[in-house]
Coordinates of C-alpha atoms in Angstrom, one line a residue:
T19 CA -30.8 -89.9 -49.7
D20 CA -29.8 -92.4 -52.3
G21 CA -32.0 -95.0 -51.0
S22 CA -29.4 -96.9 -49.0
F23 CA -29.8 -97.9 -45.6
Y24 CA -28.4 -94.9 -43.4
R25 CA -26.4 -96.5 -40.7
G26 CA -25.6 -93.3 -38.9
M27 CA -23.5 -94.0 -35.8
L28 CA -22.7 -97.5 -34.9
N29 CA -25.3 -97.5 -32.3
Q30 CA -28.7 -97.8 -34.1
N31 CA -30.6 -96.0 -31.6
F32 CA -29.2 -92.8 -33.1
N33 CA -30.6 -93.7 -36.5
T34 CA -34.0 -94.6 -34.9
D35 CA -34.2 -91.2 -33.5
R36 CA -33.5 -89.7 -36.9
Y37 CA -35.8 -91.7 -39.0
V38 CA -38.8 -91.8 -36.4
F39 CA -39.0 -88.0 -36.4
V40 CA -38.8 -87.8 -40.2
G41 CA -41.5 -90.3 -40.2
L42 CA -43.6 -88.5 -37.6
A43 CA -43.3 -85.1 -39.5
G44 CA -44.9 -87.0 -42.5
C45 CA -47.6 -88.2 -40.2
V46 CA -48.3 -84.8 -38.7
L47 CA -47.6 -82.6 -41.9
T48 CA -49.8 -84.7 -44.1
D49 CA -50.4 -81.7 -46.4
H50 CA -46.8 -81.2 -47.0
P51 CA -45.7 -82.2 -50.5
H52 CA -43.0 -84.5 -49.1
A53 CA -45.1 -86.1 -46.4
A54 CA -45.5 -89.4 -48.3
R55 CA -41.9 -89.7 -48.9
W56 CA -41.0 -88.9 -45.1
R57 CA -43.4 -91.8 -44.1
R58 CA -42.1 -94.1 -46.8
H59 CA -38.4 -93.3 -45.6
A60 CA -39.3 -94.1 -42.0
V61 CA -40.8 -97.5 -43.0
E62 CA -38.0 -98.4 -45.2
Q63 CA -35.5 -97.6 -42.5
F64 CA -37.4 -99.6 -40.0
E65 CA -37.7 -102.6 -42.2
A66 CA -33.8 -102.5 -42.9
Q67 CA -33.0 -101.9 -39.4
M68 CA -35.5 -104.9 -38.2
Q69 CA -33.7 -107.2 -40.8
A70 CA -30.1 -106.0 -40.1
F71 CA -30.0 -105.6 -36.3
V72 CA -32.4 -108.2 -34.7
F73 CA -30.9 -111.5 -34.3
P74 CA -33.1 -114.9 -34.5
G75 CA -35.2 -115.0 -31.5
G76 CA -35.6 -111.2 -31.1
C77 CA -32.3 -110.2 -29.4
W78 CA -31.3 -106.5 -30.4
E79 CA -27.6 -106.3 -31.4
E80 CA -26.8 -103.6 -28.6
S81 CA -27.6 -103.6 -24.7
H82 CA -30.8 -103.7 -23.0
T83 CA -30.9 -100.0 -22.6
Y84 CA -30.4 -99.5 -26.4
A85 CA -32.8 -102.1 -27.3
N86 CA -35.5 -100.3 -25.0
H87 CA -34.7 -96.9 -26.2
V88 CA -35.3 -98.1 -29.9
K89 CA -38.6 -99.6 -28.9
M90 CA -39.7 -96.7 -27.0
T91 CA -38.8 -94.4 -29.8
L92 CA -40.6 -96.5 -32.3
L93 CA -44.0 -96.8 -30.4
P94 CA -45.3 -93.3 -31.2
L95 CA -44.5 -93.8 -34.8
V96 CA -46.3 -97.2 -34.7
L97 CA -49.6 -95.3 -33.5
A98 CA -49.0 -92.4 -36.0
L99 CA -48.7 -94.6 -38.9
R100 CA -51.8 -96.6 -38.0
H101 CA -53.5 -93.2 -38.5
A102 CA -51.6 -91.9 -41.5
P103 CA -53.2 -91.6 -44.9
Q104 CA -51.5 -94.7 -46.2
Q105 CA -51.8 -96.7 -43.0
V106 CA -49.0 -99.1 -42.0
D107 CA -48.7 -101.2 -39.0
L108 CA -45.1 -101.7 -37.8
L109 CA -46.1 -104.4 -35.5
K110 CA -46.7 -106.8 -38.4
N111 CA -43.1 -107.0 -38.8
K112 CA -42.2 -110.4 -37.1
N113 CA -38.7 -109.2 -36.2
F114 CA -40.2 -106.0 -34.4
V115 CA -42.7 -108.3 -32.5
A116 CA -39.8 -110.7 -31.5
T117 CA -37.6 -107.9 -30.2
C118 CA -40.5 -106.4 -28.3
R119 CA -41.2 -109.9 -26.8
F120 CA -37.4 -110.6 -26.2
F121 CA -36.9 -109.7 -22.4
I122 CA -40.2 -111.3 -21.3
P123 CA -38.8 -114.8 -20.6
L124 CA -35.7 -113.3 -19.3
L125 CA -37.2 -111.2 -16.5
S126 CA -35.9 -111.7 -13.2
P127 CA -37.6 -113.8 -10.3
P128 CA -39.7 -111.3 -8.1
D129 CA -37.4 -109.2 -6.1
A130 CA -37.7 -110.1 -2.4
K131 CA -38.0 -106.4 -1.4
T132 CA -40.3 -104.8 -4.0
G133 CA -41.8 -108.0 -5.7
R134 CA -41.0 -106.6 -9.0
R135 CA -39.4 -108.4 -11.7
F136 CA -36.6 -106.7 -13.9
V137 CA -35.1 -106.8 -17.5
P138 CA -31.5 -108.2 -16.9
A139 CA -28.7 -106.1 -17.8
I140 CA -27.3 -107.3 -21.1
G141 CA -24.1 -105.9 -22.9
D142 CA -22.1 -103.0 -21.6
H143 CA -24.7 -101.6 -19.4
Q144 CA -25.5 -102.3 -15.9
L145 CA -29.0 -102.7 -14.4
Y146 CA -30.3 -99.2 -13.6
K147 CA -27.9 -97.4 -15.8
H148 CA -31.0 -95.7 -17.2
D149 CA -34.5 -95.5 -15.6
D150 CA -37.3 -98.0 -16.0
F151 CA -38.6 -99.0 -19.3
S152 CA -41.3 -101.3 -18.2
C153 CA -43.8 -98.9 -19.6
I154 CA -43.0 -100.3 -22.9
F155 CA -44.7 -103.6 -22.1
G156 CA -47.9 -101.6 -21.0
W157 CA -48.0 -99.7 -24.4
L158 CA -47.4 -102.9 -26.4
A159 CA -50.5 -104.5 -24.4
T160 CA -52.5 -101.9 -26.2
L161 CA -50.8 -101.7 -29.5
C162 CA -50.6 -105.3 -29.9
P163 CA -53.8 -107.1 -29.1
E164 CA -52.9 -110.6 -30.3
R165 CA -50.2 -110.6 -27.5
R166 CA -52.1 -108.5 -25.1
D167 CA -52.0 -110.9 -22.1
E168 CA -48.3 -111.7 -22.4
F169 CA -47.4 -107.9 -22.7
L170 CA -49.8 -106.9 -19.9
W171 CA -48.5 -109.8 -17.6
A172 CA -44.9 -108.4 -18.1
W173 CA -45.8 -104.8 -17.5
Q174 CA -47.6 -105.9 -14.2
A175 CA -44.6 -108.1 -13.2
Q176 CA -42.6 -105.0 -13.6
G177 CA -44.6 -102.6 -11.5
S178 CA -47.0 -101.0 -13.9
S179 CA -45.1 -97.8 -14.5
V180 CA -46.7 -95.5 -17.0
G181 CA -43.5 -93.9 -18.2
E182 CA -39.8 -93.4 -17.9
R183 CA -39.4 -90.3 -15.9
A184 CA -36.5 -88.8 -18.1
S185 CA -38.0 -89.9 -21.6
M186 CA -39.3 -87.4 -24.0
Q187 CA -41.1 -90.2 -25.7
T188 CA -43.1 -91.1 -22.5
T189 CA -44.3 -87.5 -22.4
T190 CA -45.4 -87.3 -26.1
F191 CA -46.9 -90.9 -26.1

């Protein structure tokens, strides 16, 4: 590309899918002559995306399902870049941490029937439009030790799921 921020479709989750897999290719195919460029592209796109699409306080610009899809897509890249030849920690980005934390204070009171708390439906998607994304908090408890207790509480409060059943990221992570 010409170095500009690729906006892709209006929904940023589609761009996240694109640049994450470019970055993962650079992490897996480290001997490829373009591997470093692919990783650099992913990091640059990530940084631009966090600057452009995360509001102060961590709110993602789209609905709760897109926000969680973006986080779920990014977590394998977080792990892969920590083991890449030129290590990068995406969780050092304050906007990314803010958007990862955004739903914690918004979790519902415990459900009377199940005892679980839920992320409220925000934007144009109703609750349960997609399956459960609570596994994100469990993964973040491992990936972000300085906020481990907070993420672990949110994961447990939501039922401690280990994956979203229809997610390719869950399978690969």
